[in-house]
Amino acid sequence: MDIVYTSLNRRSRVFADPASEVSEVLDALWAHTTLEDGLEHASGRAERDRVDLLMYVLTLDLTAPGSRSATCRINALLHRCHAASPRMQHRYLPPDVPV
């Protein structure tokens, strides 16, 4: 299992209820995940200017044809989720592209 830490930066710094914010983000992620993402578990924590996410994904054999790293799979999931969810677009900046 691989662990990926990432964040979504808020468009504005204030949100009323951090617990519900994290739940909404996690619900959106699960709604847009696919088997290819390999997401097994996700948790989060709301900070003043962002939501931090810790995501556990299946480890894949990177020598297999078409295989992508855990970071690439999570990045694709975050972009897919942000693009498909008006609430995510309204509340968060687009996810960063990994370096």
Short mmCIF file of C-alpha atoms in Angstrom, two decimals, residues 17-83:
data_model
loop_
_atom_site.label_atom_id
_atom_site.label_comp_id
_atom_site.label_asym_id
_atom_site.label_seq_id
_atom_site.Cartn_x
_atom_site.Cartn_y
_atom_site.Cartn_z
CA ASP A 17 -17.62 23.83 9.80
CA PRO A 18 -14.30 22.01 9.24
CA ALA A 19 -15.77 18.57 10.02
CA SER A 20 -18.48 18.82 7.37
CA GLU A 21 -16.02 20.33 4.89
CA VAL A 22 -13.73 17.31 5.15
CA SER A 23 -16.69 14.94 4.85
CA GLU A 24 -17.88 16.72 1.71
CA VAL A 25 -14.42 16.55 0.12
CA LEU A 26 -14.07 12.85 0.94
CA ASP A 27 -17.58 12.13 -0.37
CA ALA A 28 -16.74 13.90 -3.63
CA LEU A 29 -13.50 11.92 -3.96
CA TRP A 30 -15.24 8.60 -3.40
CA ALA A 31 -17.98 9.57 -5.87
CA HIS A 32 -15.38 10.06 -8.61
CA THR A 33 -12.91 7.29 -7.86
CA THR A 34 -12.50 4.36 -10.23
CA LEU A 35 -10.98 0.92 -9.81
CA GLU A 36 -7.90 2.13 -11.71
CA ASP A 37 -7.24 4.74 -8.98
CA GLY A 38 -6.73 1.96 -6.43
CA LEU A 39 -8.00 4.15 -3.58
CA GLU A 40 -8.44 2.07 -0.42
CA HIS A 41 -8.83 4.69 2.33
CA ALA A 42 -8.79 8.48 2.64
CA SER A 43 -8.83 10.90 5.53
CA GLY A 44 -8.53 14.63 5.81
CA ARG A 45 -8.10 17.64 8.04
CA ALA A 46 -9.29 21.19 7.46
CA GLU A 47 -6.71 23.92 7.92
CA ARG A 48 -7.18 27.68 7.71
CA ASP A 49 -6.40 27.94 3.99
CA ARG A 50 -6.65 24.37 2.73
CA VAL A 51 -7.84 20.80 3.27
CA ASP A 52 -5.07 18.25 3.78
CA LEU A 53 -5.71 14.73 2.51
CA LEU A 54 -3.99 11.46 3.32
CA MET A 55 -4.85 8.81 0.76
CA TYR A 56 -3.98 5.13 0.83
CA VAL A 57 -3.77 3.42 -2.55
CA LEU A 58 -2.91 -0.04 -3.74
CA THR A 59 0.70 -0.55 -4.73
CA LEU A 60 0.98 -1.55 -8.37
CA ASP A 61 3.77 -3.16 -10.32
CA LEU A 62 5.18 -0.13 -12.14
CA THR A 63 6.87 -2.37 -14.70
CA ALA A 64 3.46 -3.55 -15.96
CA PRO A 65 2.29 -1.91 -19.19
CA GLY A 66 0.06 1.11 -18.57
CA SER A 67 0.84 1.18 -14.87
CA ARG A 68 0.94 4.61 -13.17
CA SER A 69 2.46 5.65 -9.85
CA ALA A 70 0.27 6.29 -6.81
CA THR A 71 0.97 10.02 -7.10
CA CYS A 72 -0.15 10.10 -10.73
CA ARG A 73 -3.33 8.15 -9.94
CA ILE A 74 -4.24 10.45 -7.04
CA ASN A 75 -3.48 13.53 -9.14
CA ALA A 76 -5.80 12.23 -11.87
CA LEU A 77 -8.52 11.54 -9.27
CA LEU A 78 -8.24 15.03 -7.79
CA HIS A 79 -8.41 16.67 -11.22
CA ARG A 80 -11.36 14.50 -12.27
CA CYS A 81 -13.18 15.26 -9.02
CA HIS A 82 -12.52 19.01 -9.27
CA ALA A 83 -13.63 19.13 -12.92
#
